[in-house]
Every structure is written in C-alpha cells, then in structure tokens.
XYZ file of C-alpha atoms in Angstrom:
237
model
C 136.460 218.738 87.957
C 137.843 215.262 87.291
C 136.055 212.905 84.939
C 135.697 209.479 86.486
C 134.627 206.182 85.003
C 133.116 203.414 87.058
C 132.244 199.877 86.134
C 128.558 200.487 86.717
C 128.628 203.222 84.047
C 130.105 201.192 81.202
C 130.040 197.405 81.712
C 132.717 196.858 79.057
C 135.126 199.384 80.507
C 137.915 198.773 82.962
C 136.788 198.631 86.573
C 139.265 201.346 87.551
C 138.784 205.006 86.775
C 141.524 206.191 84.402
C 144.652 207.474 86.043
C 145.475 211.043 85.101
C 148.968 211.730 83.844
C 149.513 215.462 83.838
C 151.965 217.015 81.412
C 151.551 220.608 80.370
C 154.558 220.481 78.095
C 154.517 217.933 75.285
C 157.550 219.359 73.481
C 160.712 217.249 73.314
C 162.930 217.544 76.356
C 166.000 219.567 75.443
C 167.836 217.903 78.294
C 167.478 214.428 76.888
C 170.596 213.392 78.720
C 168.876 213.884 82.070
C 167.083 210.834 83.441
C 163.313 211.238 83.397
C 161.571 210.995 86.729
C 157.872 210.736 87.488
C 156.339 212.459 90.485
C 153.253 210.991 92.128
C 151.052 213.383 94.083
C 148.499 211.467 96.130
C 147.329 214.492 98.093
C 147.843 218.024 96.828
C 146.131 220.769 94.839
C 145.510 218.261 92.019
C 146.493 214.635 92.518
C 148.124 212.783 89.648
C 151.434 211.897 88.021
C 153.725 214.706 86.937
C 156.765 214.634 84.684
C 158.777 217.451 86.267
C 159.660 218.591 89.760
C 158.406 222.103 88.991
C 154.950 220.776 88.140
C 154.959 218.648 91.264
C 155.922 221.632 93.416
C 152.937 223.597 92.143
C 150.664 220.912 93.600
C 152.295 220.491 96.999
C 153.743 223.894 97.972
C 151.716 225.282 100.855
C 149.330 222.310 100.788
C 148.956 220.948 104.318
C 149.344 217.176 104.461
C 150.635 216.847 100.897
C 151.759 213.326 100.015
C 154.137 212.807 97.092
C 157.114 210.771 95.944
C 159.343 210.461 92.850
C 159.770 207.262 90.824
C 162.245 206.156 88.180
C 159.702 204.795 85.688
C 156.214 205.623 84.480
C 155.032 202.086 85.199
C 156.208 202.230 88.809
C 154.583 205.641 89.251
C 151.271 204.371 87.874
C 151.296 201.411 90.251
C 152.060 203.700 93.159
C 149.353 206.221 92.216
C 146.766 203.425 92.103
C 147.804 202.358 95.618
C 147.791 203.922 99.036
C 150.606 206.447 99.596
C 151.326 204.747 102.908
C 152.713 201.767 101.017
C 155.500 204.064 99.762
C 155.985 206.738 102.386
C 156.134 206.805 106.164
C 156.519 203.953 108.598
C 154.363 201.530 106.635
C 156.672 201.693 103.635
C 159.014 199.368 105.512
C 158.812 195.711 104.515
C 156.732 193.572 106.813
C 155.877 189.913 106.988
C 152.590 188.873 105.344
C 149.702 188.587 107.771
C 148.523 185.081 108.607
C 144.778 184.977 108.084
C 142.425 182.802 110.128
C 141.828 179.370 108.600
C 138.116 180.031 108.083
C 138.719 183.009 105.752
C 138.030 182.257 102.093
C 141.347 183.167 100.482
C 140.013 183.361 96.912
C 137.866 186.400 97.611
C 137.749 190.175 97.390
C 138.041 192.493 100.387
C 136.871 196.112 100.173
C 137.424 199.038 102.489
C 137.418 202.839 102.607
C 139.350 205.557 104.400
C 138.492 209.164 105.095
C 140.720 211.956 106.405
C 138.077 213.737 108.447
C 134.384 213.008 108.248
C 133.522 214.483 105.846
C 136.959 214.720 104.298
C 139.218 213.223 101.646
C 137.592 209.829 101.017
C 139.006 206.921 99.030
C 138.265 203.236 98.713
C 139.832 200.113 97.277
C 139.451 196.398 96.654
C 142.130 193.808 97.441
C 142.363 190.149 96.381
C 142.836 188.379 99.697
C 144.912 185.424 98.528
C 147.735 187.560 97.115
C 147.174 190.955 98.750
C 147.054 192.569 95.292
C 145.150 195.848 95.023
C 142.537 195.293 92.311
C 140.934 198.736 92.214
C 141.311 202.091 93.893
C 139.286 205.298 93.753
C 139.834 208.729 95.245
C 140.520 210.826 97.088
C 137.323 212.846 96.798
C 135.391 214.730 99.474
C 132.951 212.381 101.141
C 132.447 210.204 104.205
C 133.745 206.820 105.261
C 130.274 205.256 104.990
C 129.901 206.493 101.411
C 133.304 205.064 100.551
C 132.399 201.688 102.070
C 129.135 201.636 100.088
C 130.812 202.555 96.804
C 133.614 200.041 97.382
C 131.113 197.225 97.856
C 129.051 198.263 94.826
C 132.235 198.568 92.764
C 133.310 195.085 93.815
C 129.941 193.567 92.955
C 129.957 195.199 89.527
C 133.516 194.055 88.866
C 132.861 190.424 89.773
C 129.688 190.342 87.697
C 131.512 191.794 84.696
C 134.399 189.343 85.039
C 132.003 186.447 85.766
C 133.991 185.602 88.894
C 132.152 183.524 91.480
C 134.034 184.582 94.585
C 132.691 186.308 97.727
C 133.296 189.858 98.927
C 134.269 190.779 102.470
C 133.305 194.139 103.966
C 133.736 195.260 107.566
C 130.956 197.857 107.273
C 127.503 196.964 108.593
C 126.115 200.161 107.062
C 127.567 199.484 103.608
C 126.218 195.926 103.539
C 122.786 197.163 104.619
C 122.747 200.033 102.112
C 123.792 197.757 99.249
C 121.035 195.289 100.100
C 118.565 198.193 100.170
C 120.121 199.533 96.921
C 120.288 202.963 98.533
C 123.138 205.039 99.979
C 121.495 206.554 103.054
C 124.110 209.205 103.686
C 123.349 212.415 105.557
C 126.100 214.304 103.746
C 124.599 217.487 102.230
C 124.446 217.641 98.452
C 126.301 220.807 97.511
C 128.252 222.004 94.461
C 131.367 220.652 96.186
C 129.882 217.160 96.577
C 127.834 217.082 93.355
C 130.274 214.847 91.471
C 130.274 212.375 94.357
C 126.470 212.277 94.455
C 126.361 211.592 90.734
C 128.649 208.599 91.316
C 126.407 207.450 94.176
C 123.343 207.653 91.922
C 125.042 205.606 89.220
C 125.979 202.991 91.822
C 122.393 202.880 93.095
C 121.080 202.513 89.553
C 123.498 199.658 88.912
C 122.272 197.868 92.037
C 118.631 198.375 91.038
C 119.123 197.195 87.459
C 121.459 194.240 87.972
C 121.040 190.872 89.639
C 124.081 189.281 91.226
C 124.809 186.039 93.078
C 127.981 187.218 94.823
C 128.066 186.333 98.515
C 128.680 189.366 100.749
C 130.399 188.376 103.989
C 130.791 190.602 107.054
C 134.469 190.833 108.034
C 134.687 190.353 111.801
C 137.482 192.742 112.752
C 137.317 191.891 116.453
C 138.037 188.221 115.761
C 140.109 188.377 112.572
C 142.012 191.650 112.757
C 141.891 194.424 110.171
C 140.406 193.591 106.777
C 143.118 193.059 104.098
C 141.877 196.121 102.181
C 142.404 198.355 105.215
C 144.415 201.518 104.503
C 146.401 201.159 107.719
C 145.796 204.667 109.035
C 144.385 203.875 112.471
C-alpha cells in the first residue's frame, strides 16, 4: 500500500504527496552508451515512473485501460506523472488555444476538481492556478468516488493556501464538496472496507484539519452552465 503525505498531515511539508520513482535495480547500467528513458505509468498494476521498458511492461501487460508513455528526461517524466495522462496521450495531447475565461472570473485564484473512472472507481483530484493554467497539486488515482475527490481537493486547496499564506479564492464546481467542507464532514456512502481503508484514513485527516484550523479563504461555486468547464477539469467527459 502506498504511503501518501498530505498538507493537512504535516503543515511544513510539500502540499503534494511524494512521487514514487520505482527502480528495482540500482546497479550501474552496463549499457551506458544507450540513452536512458523514463516510463510513466499513470494507470497500471502500480502507477509510477520506471527506468526500463521491462519494468514498465510488468505494470501494463494485461491491464485493461493502462495509460503509459516514455520520456527522454527524469524531469519531464516527473512533470507528466504529476499531471493528467490526457495531457500527453490521446486526442487532448494536441495543442489547443487557451480558453478565454469570462471577465467576472477572478484570475488569481485556485480551481479544484476531481475525476473518477467508474463510481466507485479510480479517483484522482487536482488543483490548477487559473491565471496560468499551471497544475499546482495532483493526487491519485485511488479507489473512491467523485464526491470524495471533490471534497479532498477542496480541503487540500484550503490547507495549501493557509500554509502559503496566500489570500486568493478557490473555485469548485461541486455543491456537495462545498457543503461537506463547510460541515467539516465527508458524508460519503462509500463502504469502509480493507480496500478503501487508506482512503478513509486520508478523509479523516482532512476532516481533522478542517475542524482544527480556521481559514479566511473564499470558496466560490464555479457555474459550469454559464462559464464552461472549470479550469481544473480533467477533460474526460
């Protein structure tokens, strides 16, 4: 089971859970002349960054819906792993013009959103700085629900802004997440089982952070009908 670190656990830590770089062989590469590649597995047996094609294959062979791609540098692979795979593979990897946001949107703000392949299913969430479109944090995938992801994304954003002492608002398109955060309680109906235990521990830590911390961050409902998809949207609809 993966170890994860969230801002609400350790206020002095990075807001993003550590990326896992898998390498089962730390001995010098006898084929030093060969150019090193890094293989990102977003969805597979174990997601992460691998340093050989053989290791990558072990994670994707026979795995339905596996998402992976090779990169020329470790830095590029780390950036890709922290982002949505759809920014690098499939139709959405193609360059597109930046979206023009409505004039009433506060550009210096954080947008949060979640995605879930199935419900429950592989859940992930992220936060994006609206003015630049930069992905600020990303977590997952982990088995859960979209509502849980939206709740955790909003709590994560609040904790991050408090830690960084940034006085900017957060946009969320989830009525449930906004309500749950205000109530300081994730009111999910997902059963707590051994498979979801790690997720529920994260939920409890988020709830405890909300109960034990005061914040002045403005939470704004993103009006999708009027404004289009929230900038943190994963683009899978």
